[in-house]
mmCIF file with all atom_site columns, C-alpha atoms in Angstrom:
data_model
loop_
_atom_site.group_PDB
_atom_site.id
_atom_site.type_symbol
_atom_site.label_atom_id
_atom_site.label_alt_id
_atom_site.label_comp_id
_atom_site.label_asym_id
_atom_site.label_entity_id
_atom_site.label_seq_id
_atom_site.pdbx_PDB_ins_code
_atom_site.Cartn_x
_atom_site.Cartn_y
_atom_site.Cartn_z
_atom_site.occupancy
_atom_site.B_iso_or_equiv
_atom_site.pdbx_formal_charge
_atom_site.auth_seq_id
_atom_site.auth_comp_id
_atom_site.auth_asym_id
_atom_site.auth_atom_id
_atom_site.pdbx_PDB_model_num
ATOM 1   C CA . UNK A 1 1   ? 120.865 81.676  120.208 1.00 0.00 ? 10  UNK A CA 1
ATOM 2   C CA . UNK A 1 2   ? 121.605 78.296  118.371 1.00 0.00 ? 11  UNK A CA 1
ATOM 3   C CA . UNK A 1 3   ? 118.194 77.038  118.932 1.00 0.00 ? 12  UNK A CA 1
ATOM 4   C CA . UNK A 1 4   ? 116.752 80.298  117.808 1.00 0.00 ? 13  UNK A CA 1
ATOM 5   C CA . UNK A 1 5   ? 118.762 80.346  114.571 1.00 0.00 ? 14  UNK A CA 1
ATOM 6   C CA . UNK A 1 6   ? 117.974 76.870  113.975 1.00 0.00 ? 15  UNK A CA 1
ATOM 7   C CA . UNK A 1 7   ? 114.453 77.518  114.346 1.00 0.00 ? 16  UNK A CA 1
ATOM 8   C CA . UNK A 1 8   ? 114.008 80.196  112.332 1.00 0.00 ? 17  UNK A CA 1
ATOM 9   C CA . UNK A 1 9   ? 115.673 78.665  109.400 1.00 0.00 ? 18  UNK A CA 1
ATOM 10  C CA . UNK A 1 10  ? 113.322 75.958  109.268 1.00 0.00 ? 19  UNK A CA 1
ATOM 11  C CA . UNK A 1 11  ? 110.044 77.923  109.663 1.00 0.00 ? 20  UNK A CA 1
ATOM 12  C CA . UNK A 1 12  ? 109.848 78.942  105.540 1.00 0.00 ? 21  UNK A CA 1
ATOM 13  C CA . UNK A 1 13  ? 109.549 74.760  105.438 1.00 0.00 ? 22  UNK A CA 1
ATOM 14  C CA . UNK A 1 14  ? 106.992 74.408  108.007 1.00 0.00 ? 23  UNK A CA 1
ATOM 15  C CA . UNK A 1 15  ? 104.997 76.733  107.130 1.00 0.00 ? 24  UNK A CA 1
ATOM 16  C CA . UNK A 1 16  ? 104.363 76.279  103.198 1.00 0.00 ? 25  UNK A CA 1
ATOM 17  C CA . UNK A 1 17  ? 101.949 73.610  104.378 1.00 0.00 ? 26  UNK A CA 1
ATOM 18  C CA . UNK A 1 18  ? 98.571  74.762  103.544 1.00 0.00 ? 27  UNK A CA 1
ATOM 19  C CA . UNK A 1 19  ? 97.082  74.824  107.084 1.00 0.00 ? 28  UNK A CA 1
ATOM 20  C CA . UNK A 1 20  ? 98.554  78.080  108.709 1.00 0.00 ? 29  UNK A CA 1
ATOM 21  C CA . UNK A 1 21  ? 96.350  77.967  111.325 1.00 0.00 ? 30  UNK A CA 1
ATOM 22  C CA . UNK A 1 22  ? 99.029  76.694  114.034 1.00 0.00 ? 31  UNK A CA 1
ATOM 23  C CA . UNK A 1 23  ? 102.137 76.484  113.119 1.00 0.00 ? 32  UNK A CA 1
ATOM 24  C CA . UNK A 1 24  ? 104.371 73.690  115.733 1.00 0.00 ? 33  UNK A CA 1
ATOM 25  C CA . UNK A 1 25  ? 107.966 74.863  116.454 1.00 0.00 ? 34  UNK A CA 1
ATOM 26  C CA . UNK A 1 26  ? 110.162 72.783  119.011 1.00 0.00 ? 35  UNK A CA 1
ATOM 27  C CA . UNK A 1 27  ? 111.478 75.981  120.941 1.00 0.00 ? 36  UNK A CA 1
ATOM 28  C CA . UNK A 1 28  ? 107.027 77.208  120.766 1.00 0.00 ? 37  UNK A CA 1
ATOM 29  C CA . UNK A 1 29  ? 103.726 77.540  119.319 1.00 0.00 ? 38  UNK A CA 1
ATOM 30  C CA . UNK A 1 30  ? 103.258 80.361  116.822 1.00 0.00 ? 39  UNK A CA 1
ATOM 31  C CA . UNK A 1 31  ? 99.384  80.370  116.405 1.00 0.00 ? 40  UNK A CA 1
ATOM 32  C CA . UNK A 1 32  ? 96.366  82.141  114.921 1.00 0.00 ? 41  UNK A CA 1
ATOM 33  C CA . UNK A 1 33  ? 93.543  81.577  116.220 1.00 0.00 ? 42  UNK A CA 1
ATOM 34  C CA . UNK A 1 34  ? 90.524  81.658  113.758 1.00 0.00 ? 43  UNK A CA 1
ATOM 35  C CA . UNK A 1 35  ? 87.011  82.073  113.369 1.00 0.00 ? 44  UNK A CA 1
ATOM 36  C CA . UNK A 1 36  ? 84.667  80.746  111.184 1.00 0.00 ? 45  UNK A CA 1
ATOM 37  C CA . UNK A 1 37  ? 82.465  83.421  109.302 1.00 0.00 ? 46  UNK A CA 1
ATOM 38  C CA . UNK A 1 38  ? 81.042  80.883  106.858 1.00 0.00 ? 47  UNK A CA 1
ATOM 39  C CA . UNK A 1 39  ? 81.936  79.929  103.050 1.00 0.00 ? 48  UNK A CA 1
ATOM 40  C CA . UNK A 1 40  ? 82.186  81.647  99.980  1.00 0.00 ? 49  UNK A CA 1
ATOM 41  C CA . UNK A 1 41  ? 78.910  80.657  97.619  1.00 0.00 ? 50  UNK A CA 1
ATOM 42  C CA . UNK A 1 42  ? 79.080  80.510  93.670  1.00 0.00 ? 51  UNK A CA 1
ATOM 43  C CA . UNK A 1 43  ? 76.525  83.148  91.964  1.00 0.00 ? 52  UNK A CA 1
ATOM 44  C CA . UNK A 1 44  ? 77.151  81.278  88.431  1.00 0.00 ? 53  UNK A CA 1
ATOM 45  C CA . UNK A 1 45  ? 78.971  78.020  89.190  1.00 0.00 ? 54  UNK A CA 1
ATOM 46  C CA . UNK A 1 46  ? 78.280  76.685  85.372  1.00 0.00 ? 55  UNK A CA 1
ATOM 47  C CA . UNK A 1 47  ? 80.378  80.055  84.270  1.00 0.00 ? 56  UNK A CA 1
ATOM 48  C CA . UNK A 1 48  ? 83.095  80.834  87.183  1.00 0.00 ? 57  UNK A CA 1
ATOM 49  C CA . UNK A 1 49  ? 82.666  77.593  90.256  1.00 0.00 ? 58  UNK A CA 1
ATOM 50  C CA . UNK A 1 50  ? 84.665  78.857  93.180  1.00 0.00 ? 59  UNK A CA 1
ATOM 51  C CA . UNK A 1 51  ? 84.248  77.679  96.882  1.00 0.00 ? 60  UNK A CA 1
ATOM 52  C CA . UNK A 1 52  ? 86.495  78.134  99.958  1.00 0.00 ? 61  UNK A CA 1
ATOM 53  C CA . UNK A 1 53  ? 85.694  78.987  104.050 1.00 0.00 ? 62  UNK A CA 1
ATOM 54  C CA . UNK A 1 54  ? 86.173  82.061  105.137 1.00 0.00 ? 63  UNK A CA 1
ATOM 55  C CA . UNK A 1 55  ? 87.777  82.941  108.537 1.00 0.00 ? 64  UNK A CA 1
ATOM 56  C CA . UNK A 1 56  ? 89.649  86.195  110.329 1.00 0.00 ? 65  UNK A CA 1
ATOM 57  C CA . UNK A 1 57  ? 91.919  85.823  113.171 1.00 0.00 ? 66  UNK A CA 1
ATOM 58  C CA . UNK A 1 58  ? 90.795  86.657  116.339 1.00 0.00 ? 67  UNK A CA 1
ATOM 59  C CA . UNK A 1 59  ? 94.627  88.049  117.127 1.00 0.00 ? 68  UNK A CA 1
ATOM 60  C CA . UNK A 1 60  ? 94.037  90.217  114.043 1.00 0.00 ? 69  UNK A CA 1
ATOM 61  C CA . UNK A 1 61  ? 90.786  91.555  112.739 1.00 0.00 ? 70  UNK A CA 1
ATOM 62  C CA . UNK A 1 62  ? 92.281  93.033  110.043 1.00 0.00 ? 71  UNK A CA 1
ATOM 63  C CA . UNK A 1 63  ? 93.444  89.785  108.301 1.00 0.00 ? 72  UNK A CA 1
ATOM 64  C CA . UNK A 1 64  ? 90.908  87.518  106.330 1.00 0.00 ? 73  UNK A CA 1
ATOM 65  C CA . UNK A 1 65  ? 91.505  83.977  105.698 1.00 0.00 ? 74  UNK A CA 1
ATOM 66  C CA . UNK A 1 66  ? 90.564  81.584  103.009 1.00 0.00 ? 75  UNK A CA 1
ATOM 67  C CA . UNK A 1 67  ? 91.354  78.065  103.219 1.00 0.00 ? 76  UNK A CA 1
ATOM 68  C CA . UNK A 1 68  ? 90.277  75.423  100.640 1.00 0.00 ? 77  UNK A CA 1
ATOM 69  C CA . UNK A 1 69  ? 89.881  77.873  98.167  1.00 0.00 ? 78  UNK A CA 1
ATOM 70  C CA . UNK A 1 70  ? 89.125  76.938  94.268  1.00 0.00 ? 79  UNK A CA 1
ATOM 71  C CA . UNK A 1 71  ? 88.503  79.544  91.421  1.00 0.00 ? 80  UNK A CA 1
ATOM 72  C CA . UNK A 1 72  ? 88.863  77.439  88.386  1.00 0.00 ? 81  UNK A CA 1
ATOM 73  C CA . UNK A 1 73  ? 87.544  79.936  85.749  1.00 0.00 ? 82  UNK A CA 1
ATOM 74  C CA . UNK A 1 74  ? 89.086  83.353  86.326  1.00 0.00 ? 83  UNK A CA 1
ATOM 75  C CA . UNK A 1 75  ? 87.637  86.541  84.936  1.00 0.00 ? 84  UNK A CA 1
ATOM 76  C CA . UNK A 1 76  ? 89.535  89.086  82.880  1.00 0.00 ? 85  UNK A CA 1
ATOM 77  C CA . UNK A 1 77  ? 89.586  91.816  85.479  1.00 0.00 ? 86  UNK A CA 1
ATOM 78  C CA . UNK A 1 78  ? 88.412  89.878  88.637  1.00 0.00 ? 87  UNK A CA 1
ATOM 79  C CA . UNK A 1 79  ? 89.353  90.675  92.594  1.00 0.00 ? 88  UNK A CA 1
ATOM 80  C CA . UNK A 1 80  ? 88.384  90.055  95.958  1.00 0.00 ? 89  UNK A CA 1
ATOM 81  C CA . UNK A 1 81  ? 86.412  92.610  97.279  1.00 0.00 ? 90  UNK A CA 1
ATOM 82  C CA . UNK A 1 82  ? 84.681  94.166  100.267 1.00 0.00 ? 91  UNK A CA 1
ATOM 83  C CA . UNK A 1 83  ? 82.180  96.352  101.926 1.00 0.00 ? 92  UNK A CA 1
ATOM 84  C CA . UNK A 1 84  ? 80.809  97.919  104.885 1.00 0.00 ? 93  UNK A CA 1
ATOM 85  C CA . UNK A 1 85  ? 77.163  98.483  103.457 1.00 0.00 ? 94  UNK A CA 1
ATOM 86  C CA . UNK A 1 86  ? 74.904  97.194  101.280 1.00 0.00 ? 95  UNK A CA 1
ATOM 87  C CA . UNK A 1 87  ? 75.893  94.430  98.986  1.00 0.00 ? 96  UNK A CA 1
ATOM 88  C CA . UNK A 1 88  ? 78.537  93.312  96.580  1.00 0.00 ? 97  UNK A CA 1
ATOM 89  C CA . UNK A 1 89  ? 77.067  95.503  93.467  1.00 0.00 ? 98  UNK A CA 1
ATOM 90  C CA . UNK A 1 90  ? 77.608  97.949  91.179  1.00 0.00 ? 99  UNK A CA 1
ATOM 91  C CA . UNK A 1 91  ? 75.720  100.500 93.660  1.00 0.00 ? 100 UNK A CA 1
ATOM 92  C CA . UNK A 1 92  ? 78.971  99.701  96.113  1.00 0.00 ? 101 UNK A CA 1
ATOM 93  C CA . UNK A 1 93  ? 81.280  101.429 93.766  1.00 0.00 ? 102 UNK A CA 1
ATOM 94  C CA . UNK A 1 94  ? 82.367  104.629 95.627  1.00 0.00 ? 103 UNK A CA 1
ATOM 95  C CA . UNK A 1 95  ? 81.517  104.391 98.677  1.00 0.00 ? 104 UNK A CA 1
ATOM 96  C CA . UNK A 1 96  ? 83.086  101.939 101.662 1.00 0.00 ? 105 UNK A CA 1
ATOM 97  C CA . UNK A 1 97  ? 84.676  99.199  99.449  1.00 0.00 ? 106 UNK A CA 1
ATOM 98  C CA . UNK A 1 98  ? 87.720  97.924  99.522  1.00 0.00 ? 107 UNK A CA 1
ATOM 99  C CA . UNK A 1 99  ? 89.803  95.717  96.490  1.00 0.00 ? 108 UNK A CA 1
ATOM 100 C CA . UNK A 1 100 ? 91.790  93.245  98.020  1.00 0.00 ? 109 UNK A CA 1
ATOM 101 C CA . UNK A 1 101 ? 94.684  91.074  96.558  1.00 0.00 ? 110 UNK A CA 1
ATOM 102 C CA . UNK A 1 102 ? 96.170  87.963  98.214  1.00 0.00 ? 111 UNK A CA 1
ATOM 103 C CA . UNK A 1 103 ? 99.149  88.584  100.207 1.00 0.00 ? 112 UNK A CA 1
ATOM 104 C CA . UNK A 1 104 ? 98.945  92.938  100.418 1.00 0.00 ? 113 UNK A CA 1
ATOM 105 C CA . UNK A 1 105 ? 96.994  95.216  101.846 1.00 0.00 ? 114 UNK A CA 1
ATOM 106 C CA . UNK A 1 106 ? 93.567  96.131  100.883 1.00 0.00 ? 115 UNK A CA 1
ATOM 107 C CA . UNK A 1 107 ? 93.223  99.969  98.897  1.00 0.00 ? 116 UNK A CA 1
ATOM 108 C CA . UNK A 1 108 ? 90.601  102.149 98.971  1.00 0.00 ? 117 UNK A CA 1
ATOM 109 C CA . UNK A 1 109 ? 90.652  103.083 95.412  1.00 0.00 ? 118 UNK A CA 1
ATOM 110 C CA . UNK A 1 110 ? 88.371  100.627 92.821  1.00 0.00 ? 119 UNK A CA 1
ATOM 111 C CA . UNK A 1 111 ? 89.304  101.998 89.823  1.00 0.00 ? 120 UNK A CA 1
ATOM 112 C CA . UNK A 1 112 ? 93.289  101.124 90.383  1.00 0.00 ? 121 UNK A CA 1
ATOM 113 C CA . UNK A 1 113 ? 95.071  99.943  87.085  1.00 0.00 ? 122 UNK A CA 1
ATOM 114 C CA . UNK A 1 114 ? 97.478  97.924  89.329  1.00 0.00 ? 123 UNK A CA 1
ATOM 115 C CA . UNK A 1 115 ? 94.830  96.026  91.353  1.00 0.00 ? 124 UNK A CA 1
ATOM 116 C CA . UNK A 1 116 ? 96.111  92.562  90.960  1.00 0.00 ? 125 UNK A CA 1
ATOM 117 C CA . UNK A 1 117 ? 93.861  90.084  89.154  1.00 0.00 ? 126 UNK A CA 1
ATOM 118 C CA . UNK A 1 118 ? 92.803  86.847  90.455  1.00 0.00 ? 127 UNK A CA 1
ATOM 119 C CA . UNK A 1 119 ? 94.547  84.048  89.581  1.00 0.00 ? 128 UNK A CA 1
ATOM 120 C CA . UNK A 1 120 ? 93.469  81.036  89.378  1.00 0.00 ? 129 UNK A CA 1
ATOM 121 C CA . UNK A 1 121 ? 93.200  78.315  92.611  1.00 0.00 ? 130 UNK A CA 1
ATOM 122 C CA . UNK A 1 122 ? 92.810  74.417  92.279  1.00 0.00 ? 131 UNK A CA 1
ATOM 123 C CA . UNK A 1 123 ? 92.064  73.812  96.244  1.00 0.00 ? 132 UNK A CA 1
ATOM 124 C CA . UNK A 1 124 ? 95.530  72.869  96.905  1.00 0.00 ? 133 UNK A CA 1
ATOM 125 C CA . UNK A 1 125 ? 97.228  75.880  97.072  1.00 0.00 ? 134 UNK A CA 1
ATOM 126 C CA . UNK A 1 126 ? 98.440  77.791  100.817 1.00 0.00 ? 135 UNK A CA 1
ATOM 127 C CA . UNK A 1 127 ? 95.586  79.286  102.311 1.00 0.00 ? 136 UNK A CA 1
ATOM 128 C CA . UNK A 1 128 ? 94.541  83.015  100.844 1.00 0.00 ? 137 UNK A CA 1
ATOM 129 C CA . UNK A 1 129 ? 95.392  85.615  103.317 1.00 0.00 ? 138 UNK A CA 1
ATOM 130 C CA . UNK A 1 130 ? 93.719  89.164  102.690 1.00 0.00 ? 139 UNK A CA 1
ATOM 131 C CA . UNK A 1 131 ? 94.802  92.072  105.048 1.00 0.00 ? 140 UNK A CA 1
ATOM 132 C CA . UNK A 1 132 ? 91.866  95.178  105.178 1.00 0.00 ? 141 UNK A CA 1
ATOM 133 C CA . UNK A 1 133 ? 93.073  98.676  104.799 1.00 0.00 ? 142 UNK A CA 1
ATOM 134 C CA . UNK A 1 134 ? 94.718  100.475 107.448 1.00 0.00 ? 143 UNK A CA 1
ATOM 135 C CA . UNK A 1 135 ? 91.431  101.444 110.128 1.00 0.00 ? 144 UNK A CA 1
ATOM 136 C CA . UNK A 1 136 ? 89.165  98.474  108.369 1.00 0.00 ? 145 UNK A CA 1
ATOM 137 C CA . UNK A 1 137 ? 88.345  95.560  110.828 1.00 0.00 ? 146 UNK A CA 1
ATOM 138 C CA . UNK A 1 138 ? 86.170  92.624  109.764 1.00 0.00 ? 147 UNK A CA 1
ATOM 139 C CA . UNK A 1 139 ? 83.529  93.867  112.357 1.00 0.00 ? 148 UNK A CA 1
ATOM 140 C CA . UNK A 1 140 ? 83.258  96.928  109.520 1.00 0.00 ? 149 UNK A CA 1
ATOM 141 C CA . UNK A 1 141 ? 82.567  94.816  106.791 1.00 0.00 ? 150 UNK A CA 1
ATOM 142 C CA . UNK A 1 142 ? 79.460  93.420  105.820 1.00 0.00 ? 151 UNK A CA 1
ATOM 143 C CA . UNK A 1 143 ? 80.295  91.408  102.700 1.00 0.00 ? 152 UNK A CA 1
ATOM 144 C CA . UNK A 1 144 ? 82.833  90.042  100.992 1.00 0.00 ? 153 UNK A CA 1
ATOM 145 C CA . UNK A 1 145 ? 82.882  88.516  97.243  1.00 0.00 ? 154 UNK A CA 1
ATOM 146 C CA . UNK A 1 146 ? 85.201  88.126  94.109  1.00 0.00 ? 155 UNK A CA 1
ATOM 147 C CA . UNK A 1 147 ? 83.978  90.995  91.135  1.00 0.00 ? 156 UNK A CA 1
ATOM 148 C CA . UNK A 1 148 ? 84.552  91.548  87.700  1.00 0.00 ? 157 UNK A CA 1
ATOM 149 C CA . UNK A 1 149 ? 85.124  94.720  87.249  1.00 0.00 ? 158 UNK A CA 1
ATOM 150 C CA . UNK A 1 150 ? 85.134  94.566  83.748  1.00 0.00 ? 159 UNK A CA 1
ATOM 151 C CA . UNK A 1 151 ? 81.536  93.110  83.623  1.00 0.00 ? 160 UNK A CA 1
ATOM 152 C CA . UNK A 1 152 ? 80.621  94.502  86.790  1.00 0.00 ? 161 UNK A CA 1
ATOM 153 C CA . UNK A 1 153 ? 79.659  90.698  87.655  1.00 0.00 ? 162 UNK A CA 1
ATOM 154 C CA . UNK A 1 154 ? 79.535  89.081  91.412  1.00 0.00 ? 163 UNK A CA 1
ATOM 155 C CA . UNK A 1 155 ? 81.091  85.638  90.697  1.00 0.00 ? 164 UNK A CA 1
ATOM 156 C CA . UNK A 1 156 ? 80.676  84.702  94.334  1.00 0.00 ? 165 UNK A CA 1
ATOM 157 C CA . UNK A 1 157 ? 80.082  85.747  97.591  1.00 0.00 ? 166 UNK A CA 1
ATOM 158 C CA . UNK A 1 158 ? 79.700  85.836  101.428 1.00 0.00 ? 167 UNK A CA 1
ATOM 159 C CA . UNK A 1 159 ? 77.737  87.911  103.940 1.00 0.00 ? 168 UNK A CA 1
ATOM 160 C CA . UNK A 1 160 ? 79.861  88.689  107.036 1.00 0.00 ? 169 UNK A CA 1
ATOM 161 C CA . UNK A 1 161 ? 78.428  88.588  110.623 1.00 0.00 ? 170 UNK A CA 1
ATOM 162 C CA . UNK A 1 162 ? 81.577  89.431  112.611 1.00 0.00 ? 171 UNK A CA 1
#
């Protein structure tokens, strides 16, 4: 029970690191296993540059992970956001799309005043982790970018092939 304790105390430490994909513990091996769905491309890198790979865990299709990510410029009223048709557009608004904010779980409802806006990420930061709304896997979404709602502008995106 010691051991257990002692472990547990120490995981806050070893996991602030930024990879998160395996986490080494003395007593185990606490692991997610990832895959690759490709990387995040800039739409206007001159006004808002952003970059970072995109993964989900195969032990959870529900959770999206970004590692590397930058975001340099913010937007007033950007988010992550996703979709199970079409493209990341104003025509997406409505039906199967899904705000996202770092760290909680996805909503169904776009036009939220508390939708958390994106910060912004130099690179170094812990990996992004995105969880999908309750019933949403990755193999239901089709794309996955960071919009302005205020604009209605795609910053950046990716097209998922889960």
């Amino acid at each position: 029970m010691k051991c257990l304790l002692a472990a547990l105390s120490i995981l806050p430490i070893l996991s602030s690191g930024r990879d998160q994909r395996a986490i080494q513990l003395s007593i185990g091996k606490v692991q997610h296993p990832l895959k690759k769905l490709g990387t995040l491309s800039p739409n206007k890198p001159e006004k808002h540059p952003l970059s970072g790979d995109v993964f989900y865990r195969l032990d959870d299709d529900t959770v999206i992970t970004i590692v590397n990510f930058f975001y340099s410029k913010p937007g007033p009223d950007a988010f992550f956001w996703a979709g199970e048709s079409g493209s990341c557009g104003v025509d997406a608004i409505g039906k199967k799309s899904y705000p996202l904010a770092p760290g909680k779980v996805g909503t169904r409802n776009y036009d939220s005043p508390e939708q958390p806006i994106l910060p912004e990420y130099d690179g170094s930061e812990k990996d992004v982790v995105l969880r999908l709304p309750e019933g949403v896997t990755v193999k239901d979404i089709k794309w996955l970018c960071i919009w302005c709602r205020k604009f209605q502008a795609n910053f950046g995106e990716i097209e998922i092939k889960a």
